[in-house]
Every structure is written in C-alpha cells, then in structure tokens.
PDB file of C-alpha atoms in Angstrom:
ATOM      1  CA  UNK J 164     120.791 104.322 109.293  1.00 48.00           C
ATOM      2  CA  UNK J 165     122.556 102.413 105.982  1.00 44.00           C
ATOM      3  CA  UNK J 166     120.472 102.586 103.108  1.00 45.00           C
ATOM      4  CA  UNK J 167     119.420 100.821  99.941  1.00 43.00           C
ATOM      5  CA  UNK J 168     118.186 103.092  97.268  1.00 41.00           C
ATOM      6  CA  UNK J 169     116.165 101.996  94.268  1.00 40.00           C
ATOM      7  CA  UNK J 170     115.169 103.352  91.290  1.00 38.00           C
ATOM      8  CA  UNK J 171     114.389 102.975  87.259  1.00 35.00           C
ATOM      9  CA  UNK J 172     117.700 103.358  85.974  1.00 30.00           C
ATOM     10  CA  UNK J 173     120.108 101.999  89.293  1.00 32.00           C
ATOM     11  CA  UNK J 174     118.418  98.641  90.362  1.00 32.00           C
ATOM     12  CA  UNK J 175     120.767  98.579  93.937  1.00 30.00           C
ATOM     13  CA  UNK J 176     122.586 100.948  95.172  1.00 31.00           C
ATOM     14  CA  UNK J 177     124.539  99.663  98.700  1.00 31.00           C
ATOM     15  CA  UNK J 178     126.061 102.196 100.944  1.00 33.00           C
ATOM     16  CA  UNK J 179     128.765 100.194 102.998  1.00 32.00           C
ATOM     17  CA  UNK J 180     127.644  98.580 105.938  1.00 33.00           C
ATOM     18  CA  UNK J 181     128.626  95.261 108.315  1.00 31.00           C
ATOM     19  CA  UNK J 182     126.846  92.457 109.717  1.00 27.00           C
ATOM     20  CA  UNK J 183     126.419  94.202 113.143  1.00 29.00           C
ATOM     21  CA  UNK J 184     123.904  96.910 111.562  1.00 34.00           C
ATOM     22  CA  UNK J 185     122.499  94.906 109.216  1.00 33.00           C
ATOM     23  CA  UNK J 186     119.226  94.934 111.049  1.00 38.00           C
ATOM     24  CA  UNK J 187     118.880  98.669 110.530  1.00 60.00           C
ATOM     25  CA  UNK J 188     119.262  98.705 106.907  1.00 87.00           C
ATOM     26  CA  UNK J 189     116.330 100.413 105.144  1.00 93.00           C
ATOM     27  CA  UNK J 190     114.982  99.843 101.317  1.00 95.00           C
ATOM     28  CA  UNK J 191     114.114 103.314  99.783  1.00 96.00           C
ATOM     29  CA  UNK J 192     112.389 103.612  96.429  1.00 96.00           C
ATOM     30  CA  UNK J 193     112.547 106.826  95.337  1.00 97.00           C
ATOM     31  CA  UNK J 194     110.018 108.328  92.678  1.00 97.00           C
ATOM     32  CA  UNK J 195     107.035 105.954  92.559  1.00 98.00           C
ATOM     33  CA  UNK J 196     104.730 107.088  89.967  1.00 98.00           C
ATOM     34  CA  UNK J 197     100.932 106.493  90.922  1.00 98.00           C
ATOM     35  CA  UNK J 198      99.230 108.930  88.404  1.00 97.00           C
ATOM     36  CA  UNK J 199      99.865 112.400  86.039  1.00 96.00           C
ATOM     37  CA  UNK J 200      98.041 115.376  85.656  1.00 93.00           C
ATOM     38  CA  UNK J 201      98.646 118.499  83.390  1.00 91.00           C
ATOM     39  CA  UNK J 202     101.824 116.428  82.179  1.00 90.00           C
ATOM     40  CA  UNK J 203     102.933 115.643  85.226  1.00 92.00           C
ATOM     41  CA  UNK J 204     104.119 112.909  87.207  1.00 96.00           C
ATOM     42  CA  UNK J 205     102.350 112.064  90.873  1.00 98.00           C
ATOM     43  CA  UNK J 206     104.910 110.799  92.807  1.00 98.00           C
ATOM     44  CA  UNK J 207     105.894 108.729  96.162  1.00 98.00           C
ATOM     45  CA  UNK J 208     108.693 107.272  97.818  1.00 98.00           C
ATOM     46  CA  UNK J 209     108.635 104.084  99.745  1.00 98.00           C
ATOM     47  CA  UNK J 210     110.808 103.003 102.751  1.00 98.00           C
ATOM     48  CA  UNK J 211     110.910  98.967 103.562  1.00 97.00           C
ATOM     49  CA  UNK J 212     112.440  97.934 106.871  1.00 96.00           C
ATOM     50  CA  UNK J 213     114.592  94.757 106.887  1.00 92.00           C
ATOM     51  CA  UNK J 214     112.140  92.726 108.618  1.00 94.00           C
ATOM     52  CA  UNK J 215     108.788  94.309 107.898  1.00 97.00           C
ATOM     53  CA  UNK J 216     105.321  93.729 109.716  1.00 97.00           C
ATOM     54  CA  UNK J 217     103.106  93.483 106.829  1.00 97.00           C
ATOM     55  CA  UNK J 218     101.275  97.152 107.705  1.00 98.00           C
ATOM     56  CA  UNK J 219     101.470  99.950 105.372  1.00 98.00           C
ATOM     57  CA  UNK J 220     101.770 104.169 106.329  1.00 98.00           C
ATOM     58  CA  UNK J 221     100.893 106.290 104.065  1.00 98.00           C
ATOM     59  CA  UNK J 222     102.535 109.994 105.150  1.00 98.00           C
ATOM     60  CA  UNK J 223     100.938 112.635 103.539  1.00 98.00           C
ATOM     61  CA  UNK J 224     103.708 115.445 102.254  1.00 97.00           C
ATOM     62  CA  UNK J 225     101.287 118.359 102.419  1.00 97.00           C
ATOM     63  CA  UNK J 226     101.987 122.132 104.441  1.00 95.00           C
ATOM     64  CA  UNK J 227      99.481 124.513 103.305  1.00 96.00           C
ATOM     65  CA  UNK J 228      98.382 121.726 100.531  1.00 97.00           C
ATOM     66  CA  UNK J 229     101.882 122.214  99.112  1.00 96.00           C
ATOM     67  CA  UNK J 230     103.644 119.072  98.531  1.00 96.00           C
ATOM     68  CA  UNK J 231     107.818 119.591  98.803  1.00 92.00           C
ATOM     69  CA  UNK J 232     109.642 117.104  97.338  1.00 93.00           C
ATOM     70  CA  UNK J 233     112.966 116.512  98.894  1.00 92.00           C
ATOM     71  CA  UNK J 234     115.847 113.771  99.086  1.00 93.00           C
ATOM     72  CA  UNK J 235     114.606 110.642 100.920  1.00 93.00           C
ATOM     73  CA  UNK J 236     117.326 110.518 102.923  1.00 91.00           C
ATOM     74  CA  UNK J 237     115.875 113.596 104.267  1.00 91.00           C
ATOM     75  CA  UNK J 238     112.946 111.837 105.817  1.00 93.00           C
ATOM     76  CA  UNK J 239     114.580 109.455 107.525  1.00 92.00           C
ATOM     77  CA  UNK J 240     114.382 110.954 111.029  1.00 91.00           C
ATOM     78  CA  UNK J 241     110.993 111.562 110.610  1.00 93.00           C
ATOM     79  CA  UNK J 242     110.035 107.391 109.779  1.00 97.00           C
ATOM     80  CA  UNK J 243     112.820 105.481 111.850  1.00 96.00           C
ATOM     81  CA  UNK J 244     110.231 105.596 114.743  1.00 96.00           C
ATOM     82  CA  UNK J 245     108.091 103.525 112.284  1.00 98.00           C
ATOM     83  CA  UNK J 246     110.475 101.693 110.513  1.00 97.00           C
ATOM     84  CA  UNK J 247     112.291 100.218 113.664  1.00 96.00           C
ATOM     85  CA  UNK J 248     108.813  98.524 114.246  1.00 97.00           C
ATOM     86  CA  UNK J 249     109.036  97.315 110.782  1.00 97.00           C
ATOM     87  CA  UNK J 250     106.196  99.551 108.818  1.00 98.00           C
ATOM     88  CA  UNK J 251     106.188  99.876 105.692  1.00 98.00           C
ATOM     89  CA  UNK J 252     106.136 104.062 104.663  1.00 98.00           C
ATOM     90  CA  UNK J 253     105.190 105.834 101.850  1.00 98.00           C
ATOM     91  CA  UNK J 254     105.959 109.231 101.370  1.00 98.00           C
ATOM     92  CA  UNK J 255     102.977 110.612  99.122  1.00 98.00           C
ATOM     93  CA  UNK J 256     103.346 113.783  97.717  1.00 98.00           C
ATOM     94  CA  UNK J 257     100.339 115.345  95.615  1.00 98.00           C
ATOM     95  CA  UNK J 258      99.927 118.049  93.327  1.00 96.00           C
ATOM     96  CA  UNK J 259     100.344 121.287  94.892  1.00 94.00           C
ATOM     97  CA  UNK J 260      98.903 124.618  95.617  1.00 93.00           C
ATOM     98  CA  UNK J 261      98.884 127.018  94.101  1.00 94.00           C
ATOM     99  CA  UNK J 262      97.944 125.374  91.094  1.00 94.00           C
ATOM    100  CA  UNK J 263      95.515 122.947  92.217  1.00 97.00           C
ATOM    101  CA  UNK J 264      93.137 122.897  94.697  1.00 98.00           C
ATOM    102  CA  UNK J 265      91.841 120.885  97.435  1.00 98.00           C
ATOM    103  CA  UNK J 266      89.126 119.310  95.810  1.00 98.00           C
ATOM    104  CA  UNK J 267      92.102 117.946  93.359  1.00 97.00           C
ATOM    105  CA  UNK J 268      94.512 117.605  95.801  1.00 98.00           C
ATOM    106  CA  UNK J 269      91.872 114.874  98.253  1.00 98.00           C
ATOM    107  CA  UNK J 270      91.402 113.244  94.698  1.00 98.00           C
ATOM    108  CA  UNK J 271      95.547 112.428  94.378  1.00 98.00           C
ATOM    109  CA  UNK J 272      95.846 111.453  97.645  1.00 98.00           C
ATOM    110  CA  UNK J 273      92.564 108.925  96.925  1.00 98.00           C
ATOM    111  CA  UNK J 274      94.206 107.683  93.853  1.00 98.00           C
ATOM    112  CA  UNK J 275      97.360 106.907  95.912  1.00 98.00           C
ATOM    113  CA  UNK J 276      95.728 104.988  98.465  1.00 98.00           C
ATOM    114  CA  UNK J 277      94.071 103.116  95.375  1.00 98.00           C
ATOM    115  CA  UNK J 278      97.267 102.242  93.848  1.00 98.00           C
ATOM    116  CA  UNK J 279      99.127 101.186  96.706  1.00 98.00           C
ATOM    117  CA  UNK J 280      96.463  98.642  97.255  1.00 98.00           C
ATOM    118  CA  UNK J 281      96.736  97.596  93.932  1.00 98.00           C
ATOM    119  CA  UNK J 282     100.360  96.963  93.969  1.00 98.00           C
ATOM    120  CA  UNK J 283     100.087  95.947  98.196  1.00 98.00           C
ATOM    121  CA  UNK J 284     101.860  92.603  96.949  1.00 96.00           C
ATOM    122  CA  UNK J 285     105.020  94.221  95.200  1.00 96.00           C
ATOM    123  CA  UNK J 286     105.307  96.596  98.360  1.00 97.00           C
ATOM    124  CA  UNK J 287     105.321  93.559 101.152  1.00 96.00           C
ATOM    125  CA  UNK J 288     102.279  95.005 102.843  1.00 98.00           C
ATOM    126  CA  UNK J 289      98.516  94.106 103.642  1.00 98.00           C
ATOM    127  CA  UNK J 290      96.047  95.471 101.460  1.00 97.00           C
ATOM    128  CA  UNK J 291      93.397  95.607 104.731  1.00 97.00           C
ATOM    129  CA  UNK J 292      96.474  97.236 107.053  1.00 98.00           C
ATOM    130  CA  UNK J 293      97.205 100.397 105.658  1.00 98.00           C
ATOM    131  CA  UNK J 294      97.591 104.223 108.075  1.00 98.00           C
ATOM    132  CA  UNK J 295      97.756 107.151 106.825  1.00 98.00           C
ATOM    133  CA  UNK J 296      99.277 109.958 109.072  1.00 98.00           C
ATOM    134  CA  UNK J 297     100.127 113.752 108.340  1.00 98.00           C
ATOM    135  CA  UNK J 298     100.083 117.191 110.020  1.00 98.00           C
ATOM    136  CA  UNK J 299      98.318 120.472 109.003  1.00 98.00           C
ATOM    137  CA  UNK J 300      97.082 119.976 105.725  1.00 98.00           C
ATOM    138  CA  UNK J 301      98.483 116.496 105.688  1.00 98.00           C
ATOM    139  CA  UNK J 302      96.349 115.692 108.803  1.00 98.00           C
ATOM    140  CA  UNK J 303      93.017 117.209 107.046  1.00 98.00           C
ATOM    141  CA  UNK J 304      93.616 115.077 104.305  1.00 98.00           C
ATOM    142  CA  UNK J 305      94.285 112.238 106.141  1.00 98.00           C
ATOM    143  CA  UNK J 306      91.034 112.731 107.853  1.00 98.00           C
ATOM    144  CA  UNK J 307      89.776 113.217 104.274  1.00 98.00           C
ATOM    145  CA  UNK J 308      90.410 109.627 103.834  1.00 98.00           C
ATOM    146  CA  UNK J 309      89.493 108.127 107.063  1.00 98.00           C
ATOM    147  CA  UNK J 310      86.324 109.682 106.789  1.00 98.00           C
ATOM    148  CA  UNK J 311      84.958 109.901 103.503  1.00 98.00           C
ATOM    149  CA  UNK J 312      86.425 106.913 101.792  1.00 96.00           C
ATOM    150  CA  UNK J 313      84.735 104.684  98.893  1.00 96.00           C
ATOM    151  CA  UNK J 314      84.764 101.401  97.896  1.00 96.00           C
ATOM    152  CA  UNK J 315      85.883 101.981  94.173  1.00 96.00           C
ATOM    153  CA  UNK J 316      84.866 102.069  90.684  1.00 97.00           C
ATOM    154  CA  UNK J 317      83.996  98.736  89.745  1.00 96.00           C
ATOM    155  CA  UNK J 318      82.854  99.743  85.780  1.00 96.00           C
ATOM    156  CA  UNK J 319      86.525 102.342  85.594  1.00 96.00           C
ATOM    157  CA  UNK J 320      88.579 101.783  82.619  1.00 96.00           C
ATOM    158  CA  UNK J 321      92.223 102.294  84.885  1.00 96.00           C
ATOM    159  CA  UNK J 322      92.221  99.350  87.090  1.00 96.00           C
ATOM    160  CA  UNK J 323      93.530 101.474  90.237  1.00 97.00           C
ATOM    161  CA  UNK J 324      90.330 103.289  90.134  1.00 97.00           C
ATOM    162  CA  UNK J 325      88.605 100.276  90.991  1.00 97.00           C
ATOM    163  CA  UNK J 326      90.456  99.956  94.187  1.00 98.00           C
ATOM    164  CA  UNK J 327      89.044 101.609  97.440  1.00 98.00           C
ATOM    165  CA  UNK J 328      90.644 104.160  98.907  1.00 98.00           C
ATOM    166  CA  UNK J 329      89.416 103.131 102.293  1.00 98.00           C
ATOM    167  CA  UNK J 330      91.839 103.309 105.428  1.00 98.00           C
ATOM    168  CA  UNK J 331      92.362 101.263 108.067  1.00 98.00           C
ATOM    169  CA  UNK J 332      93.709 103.653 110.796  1.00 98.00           C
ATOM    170  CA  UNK J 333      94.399 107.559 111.171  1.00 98.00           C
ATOM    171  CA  UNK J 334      96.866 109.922 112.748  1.00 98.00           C
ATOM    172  CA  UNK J 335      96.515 113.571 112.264  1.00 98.00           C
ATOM    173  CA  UNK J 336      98.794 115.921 113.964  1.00 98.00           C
ATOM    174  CA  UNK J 337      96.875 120.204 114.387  1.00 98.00           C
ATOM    175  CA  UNK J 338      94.502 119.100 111.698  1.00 98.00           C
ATOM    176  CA  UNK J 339      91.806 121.799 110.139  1.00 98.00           C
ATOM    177  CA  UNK J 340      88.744 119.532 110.078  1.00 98.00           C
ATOM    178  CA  UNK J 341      86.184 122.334 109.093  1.00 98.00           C
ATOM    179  CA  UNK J 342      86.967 124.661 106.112  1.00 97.00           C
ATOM    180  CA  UNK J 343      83.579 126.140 105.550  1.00 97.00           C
ATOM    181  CA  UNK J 344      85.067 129.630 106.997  1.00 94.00           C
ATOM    182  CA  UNK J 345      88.424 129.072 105.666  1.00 97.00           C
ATOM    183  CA  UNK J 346      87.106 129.852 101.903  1.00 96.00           C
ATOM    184  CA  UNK J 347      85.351 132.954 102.522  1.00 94.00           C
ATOM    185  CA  UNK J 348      86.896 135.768 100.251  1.00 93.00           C
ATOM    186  CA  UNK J 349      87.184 137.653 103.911  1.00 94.00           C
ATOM    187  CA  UNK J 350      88.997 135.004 105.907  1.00 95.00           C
ATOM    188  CA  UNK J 351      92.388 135.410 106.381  1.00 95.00           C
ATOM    189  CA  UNK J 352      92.832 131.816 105.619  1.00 97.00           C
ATOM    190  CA  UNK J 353      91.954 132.022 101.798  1.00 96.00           C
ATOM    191  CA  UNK J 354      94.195 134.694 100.505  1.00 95.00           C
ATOM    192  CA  UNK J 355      97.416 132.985 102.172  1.00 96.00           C
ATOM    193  CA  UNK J 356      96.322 129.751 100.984  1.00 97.00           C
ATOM    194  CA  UNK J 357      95.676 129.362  97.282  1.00 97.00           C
ATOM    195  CA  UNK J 358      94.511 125.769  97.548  1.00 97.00           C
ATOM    196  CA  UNK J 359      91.078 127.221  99.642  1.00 97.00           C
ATOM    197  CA  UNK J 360      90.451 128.976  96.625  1.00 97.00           C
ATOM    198  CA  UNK J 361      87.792 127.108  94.946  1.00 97.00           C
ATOM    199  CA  UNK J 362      83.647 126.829  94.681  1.00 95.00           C
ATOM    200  CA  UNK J 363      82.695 127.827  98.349  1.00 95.00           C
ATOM    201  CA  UNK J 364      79.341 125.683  98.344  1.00 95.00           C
ATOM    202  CA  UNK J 365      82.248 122.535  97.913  1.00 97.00           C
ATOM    203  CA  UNK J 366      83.342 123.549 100.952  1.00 97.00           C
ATOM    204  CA  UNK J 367      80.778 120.751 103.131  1.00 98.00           C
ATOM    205  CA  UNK J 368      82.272 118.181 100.719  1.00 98.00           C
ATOM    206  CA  UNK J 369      85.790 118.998 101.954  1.00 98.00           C
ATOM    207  CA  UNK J 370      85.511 119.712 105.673  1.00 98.00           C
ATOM    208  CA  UNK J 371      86.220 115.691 107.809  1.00 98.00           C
ATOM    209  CA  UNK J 372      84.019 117.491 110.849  1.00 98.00           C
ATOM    210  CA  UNK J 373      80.805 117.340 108.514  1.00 98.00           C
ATOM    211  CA  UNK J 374      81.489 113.600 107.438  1.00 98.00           C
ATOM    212  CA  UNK J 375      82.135 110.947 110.624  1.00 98.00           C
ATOM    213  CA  UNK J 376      80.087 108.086 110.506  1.00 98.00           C
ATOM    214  CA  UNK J 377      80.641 104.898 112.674  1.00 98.00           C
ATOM    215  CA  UNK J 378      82.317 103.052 109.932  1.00 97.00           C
ATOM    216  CA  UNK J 379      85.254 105.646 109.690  1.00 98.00           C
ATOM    217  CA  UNK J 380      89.003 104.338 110.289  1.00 98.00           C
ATOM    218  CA  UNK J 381      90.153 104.781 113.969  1.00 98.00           C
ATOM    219  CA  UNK J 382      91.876 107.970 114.707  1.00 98.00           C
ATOM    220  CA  UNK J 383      94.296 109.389 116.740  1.00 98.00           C
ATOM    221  CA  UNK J 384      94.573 113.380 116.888  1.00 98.00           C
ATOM    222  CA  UNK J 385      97.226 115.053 118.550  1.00 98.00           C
ATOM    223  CA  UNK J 386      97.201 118.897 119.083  1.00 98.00           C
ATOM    224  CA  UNK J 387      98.988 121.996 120.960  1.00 98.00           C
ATOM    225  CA  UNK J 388      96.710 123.959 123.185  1.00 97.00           C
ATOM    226  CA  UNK J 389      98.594 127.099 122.018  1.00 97.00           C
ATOM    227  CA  UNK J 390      97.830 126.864 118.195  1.00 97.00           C
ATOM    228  CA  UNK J 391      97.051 130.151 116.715  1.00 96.00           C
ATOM    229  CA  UNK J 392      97.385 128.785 112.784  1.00 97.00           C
ATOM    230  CA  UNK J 393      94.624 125.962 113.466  1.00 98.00           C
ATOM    231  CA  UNK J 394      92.811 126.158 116.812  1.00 97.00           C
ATOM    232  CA  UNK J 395      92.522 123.181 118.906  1.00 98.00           C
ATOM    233  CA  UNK J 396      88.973 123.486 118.917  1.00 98.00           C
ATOM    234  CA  UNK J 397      89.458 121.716 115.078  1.00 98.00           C
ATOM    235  CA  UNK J 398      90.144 118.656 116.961  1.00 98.00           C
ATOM    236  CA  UNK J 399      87.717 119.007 119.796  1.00 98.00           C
ATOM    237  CA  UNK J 400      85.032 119.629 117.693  1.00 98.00           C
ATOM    238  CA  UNK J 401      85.799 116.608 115.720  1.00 98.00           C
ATOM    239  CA  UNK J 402      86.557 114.666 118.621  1.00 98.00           C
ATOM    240  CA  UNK J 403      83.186 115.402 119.837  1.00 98.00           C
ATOM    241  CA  UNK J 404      81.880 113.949 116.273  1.00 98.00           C
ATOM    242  CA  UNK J 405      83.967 110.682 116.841  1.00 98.00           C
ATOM    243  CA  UNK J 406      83.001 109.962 120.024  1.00 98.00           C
ATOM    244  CA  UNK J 407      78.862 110.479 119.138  1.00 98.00           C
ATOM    245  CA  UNK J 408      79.197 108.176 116.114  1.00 98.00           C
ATOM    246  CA  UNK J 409      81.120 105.633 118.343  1.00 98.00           C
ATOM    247  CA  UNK J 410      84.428 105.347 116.326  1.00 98.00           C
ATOM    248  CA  UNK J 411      87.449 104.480 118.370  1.00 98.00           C
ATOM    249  CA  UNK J 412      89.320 107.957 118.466  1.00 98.00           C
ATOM    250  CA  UNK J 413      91.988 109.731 121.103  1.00 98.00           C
ATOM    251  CA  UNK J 414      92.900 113.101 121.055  1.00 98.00           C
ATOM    252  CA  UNK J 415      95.936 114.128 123.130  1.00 98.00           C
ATOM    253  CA  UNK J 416      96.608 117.570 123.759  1.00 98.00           C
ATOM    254  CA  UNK J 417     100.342 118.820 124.289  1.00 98.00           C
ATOM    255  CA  UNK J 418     100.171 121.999 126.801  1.00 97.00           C
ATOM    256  CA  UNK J 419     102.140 125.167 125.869  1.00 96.00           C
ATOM    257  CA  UNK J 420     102.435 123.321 122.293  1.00 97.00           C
ATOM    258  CA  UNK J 421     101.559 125.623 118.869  1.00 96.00           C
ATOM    259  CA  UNK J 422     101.300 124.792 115.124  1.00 96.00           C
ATOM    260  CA  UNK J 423     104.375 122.290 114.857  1.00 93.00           C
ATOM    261  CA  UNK J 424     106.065 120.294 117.598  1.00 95.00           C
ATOM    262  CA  UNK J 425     109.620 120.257 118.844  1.00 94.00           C
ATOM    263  CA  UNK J 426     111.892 118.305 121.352  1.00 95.00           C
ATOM    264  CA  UNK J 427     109.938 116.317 123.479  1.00 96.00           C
ATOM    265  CA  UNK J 428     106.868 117.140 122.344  1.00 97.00           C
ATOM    266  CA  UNK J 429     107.511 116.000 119.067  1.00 96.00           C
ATOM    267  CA  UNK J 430     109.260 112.657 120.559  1.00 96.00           C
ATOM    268  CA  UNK J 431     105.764 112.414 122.381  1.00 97.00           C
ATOM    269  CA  UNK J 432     103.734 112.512 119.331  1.00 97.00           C
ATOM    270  CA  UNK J 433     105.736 110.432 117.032  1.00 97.00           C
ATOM    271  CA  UNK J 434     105.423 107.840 119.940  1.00 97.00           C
ATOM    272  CA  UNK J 435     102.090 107.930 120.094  1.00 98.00           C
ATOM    273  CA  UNK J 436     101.310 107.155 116.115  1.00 98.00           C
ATOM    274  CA  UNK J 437     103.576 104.362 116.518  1.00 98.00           C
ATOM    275  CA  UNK J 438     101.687 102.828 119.477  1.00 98.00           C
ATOM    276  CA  UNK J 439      98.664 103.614 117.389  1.00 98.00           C
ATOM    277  CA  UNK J 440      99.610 102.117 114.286  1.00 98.00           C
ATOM    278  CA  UNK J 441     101.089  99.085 116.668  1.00 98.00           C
ATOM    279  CA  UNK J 442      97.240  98.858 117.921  1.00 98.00           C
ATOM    280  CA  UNK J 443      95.111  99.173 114.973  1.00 98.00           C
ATOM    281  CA  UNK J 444      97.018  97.482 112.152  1.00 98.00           C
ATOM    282  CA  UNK J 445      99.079  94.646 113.537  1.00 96.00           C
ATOM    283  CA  UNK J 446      95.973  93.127 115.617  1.00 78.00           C
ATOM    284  CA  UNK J 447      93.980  90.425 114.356  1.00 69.00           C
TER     285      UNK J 447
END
C-alpha cells in the first residue's frame, strides 16, 4: 500500500506511485497530539483512505495498559481491512503502565475520543459515527467507553472537555471486563501488571461487566475458548449483561483459539469488526 505521510515539519511526503494504484493510497498523520501529562505529549496517528466513508475507528494501542509506539507503517496490515472500506483510523496510544494507572489511562483514552470529536471536521469523519476497537487491555478500555461514557463538561475551561466521549459502536477482541479480583495484592494479575495497582475499592468504577445499561454502544466481542491470560467467561459474563439490558451485542467464540489470534483466526476476526463497523456506523 503507497503512502502519504504528514506531519509538523514535512507537509507531503509522496512515495512513488501510478494511476493504476492510486485507489489504494493511504493519508497517514503521524504524531497527533490530543493532551500532556507529567510533560508529556498524548499522542495518535491517523490513517485516511482515498475515498473515505465518513465513519471514524478509534484503535486502542494498549497490551497490559502499555501503549507501544511504533512506525505507522507498521500498522498498516493491521487497518487495510478497514481502510479498503474507506474508515477513517486512529491509532490512540495513552500513557502507559507502569507509571500510570488505569484509572488514568480510561481518562486519556476519554479525552481522545473528546478531541477527535472536536476536530471530526479536520479528520473527514462524523462526529455521531465513531468505533472504537482493541484487544486485551485495548478491548477493556474500549468497553470502558462503550459503557460508561458521558456527555461532557459543559462549564470546562479546555473546550475538548466539553465534548462527550460517547461511542457509537464497539469491538473488543479477549477483553477483561471485571477487574475486581485482578487488584487483589494476592492475584497473580496485579504484580505482573503495574497498571492494576491502584485504590482497590476503584476497582467497581473500572470493571465494563458492572456498568451495561441499555443505552451503551453496540458491541461485538470476539474470544478464544482456550484463553488462559483472560478467560472467556470475561465475555460470557458480559455477554450475559448485554443481552439482559437489551443492547445489540454478538460474541463469537474461535475454538482451540488463546490470548491472541493467528492465521485464519485472526483473518476471521478482523472480518468480523469490519462487517460490524459496516453495520453500525454507515447505516442511517
């Protein structure tokens, strides 16, 4: 796939390409900044199709609540399924473990949602047809959103707080949805992941299962049968929660699969947030 790559101090870059591939050229803007902490910038990076559909994905970078950053180009595998449909992507990455926690990691991810809104216009997407999609930690905090969302701070002094960071569909690949064990000094989970290291009586706030109302964002799980890392019961138990409150959900399970799918079980999944982006954010 040819590439155009954007960025503060190189307004176009074009990588050579002809007429006959001209449809699969791709926009990438590396190095969005949508907030700072402790100094810091709070990054994304946004991929625009040739032809775009107007709907937005917002892909959370998160293993472990670790955000890697690494060369767009590097992604590009991962999105083409999206970006041959013509989504819009952006590649959110927020600050990571093991500095900060969950309860600061949900509220980077919020403030991205919030400022993509805010800038929907500049970006050549809806405001009202924005995903968000991610696996492990990504998925949990992509749940975070579809679930526990809020309109905004009207009274804020930033005007992307003002913005909501509300969702309008969800994909969430082996996603913990209840954390209440995970931040127990004895679990297992906590000492090998520094970001469940924070106020256990938080832990309701942070945990998707504990939060599904029939307003939430439709969602599409996808788990392996075989995960040892995050049992599938994480998304049957939630599932269970969707399907009570009414909100249009799916869970597919992938036999034999475990934490992290390959071949044709990835090629399955990636298939199936496409169709379910395709469903929820390009209908009327």
């Amino acid at each position: 796939m040819k590439i155009i790559v954007c960025c503060a101090f190189l307004a176009l870059m074009l990588l050579p390409r002809d007429a006959a591939c001209a449809d699969e050229t791709v926009k990438v803007i590396p190095d969005v900044v949508y907030g700072h902490k402790f100094g810091m910038a709070l990054t994304f990076d946004v991929f625009q199709p040739e032809k775009p559909n107007g709907a937005g994905v917002l892909f959370m970078v998160s293993g472990g609540w670790y955000s890697r950053w690494t060369e767009p180009q590097n992604m590009l595998g991962r999105f083409n399924p999206l970006l041959e449909e013509g989504f819009t992507v952006f590649c959110v990455r927020h600050g990571s473990s093991p500095k900060f926690k969950i309860p600061e990691v949900v509220e980077d991810v919020r403030r991205s949602v919030r400022f993509i809104r805010l800038h929907a216009q500049e970006y050549g997407v809806n405001p009202n047809r924005l995903g968000v999609w991610g696996g492990s930690a990504g998925g949990h905090l992509s749940l975070m959103l579809g679930t526990t969302s809020d309109q905004g701070n009207p009274d804020a002094k930033d005007p992307i707080l003002k913005n909501t960071d509300q969702v309008a569909a969800v994909a969430a690949y082996y996603p913990p949805t209840d954390i209440r064990e995970f931040v127990d000094e004895n679990s297992t989970y906590y000492h090998r992941f520094p970001a469940l290291q924070f106020e256990a009586d938080l832990s309701d706030d942070f945990s998707p299962l504990l939060h599904v109302t029939p307003d939430d964002a439709p969602t599409l799980l996808i788990h392996g049968d075989q995960d040892k890392l995050v049992p599938i019961s994480h998304s049957n138990n939630i599932m269970k929660q969707f399907e009570k409150q009414k909100v249009p959900a799916e869970l597919i399970v992938i036999k034999d699969a475990a934490h992290g799918f390959k071949g044709e079980d990835q090629n399955r999944a990636s298939q199936a947030v496409v169709n379910w982006f395709k469903k929820y954010l390009l209908s009327p």
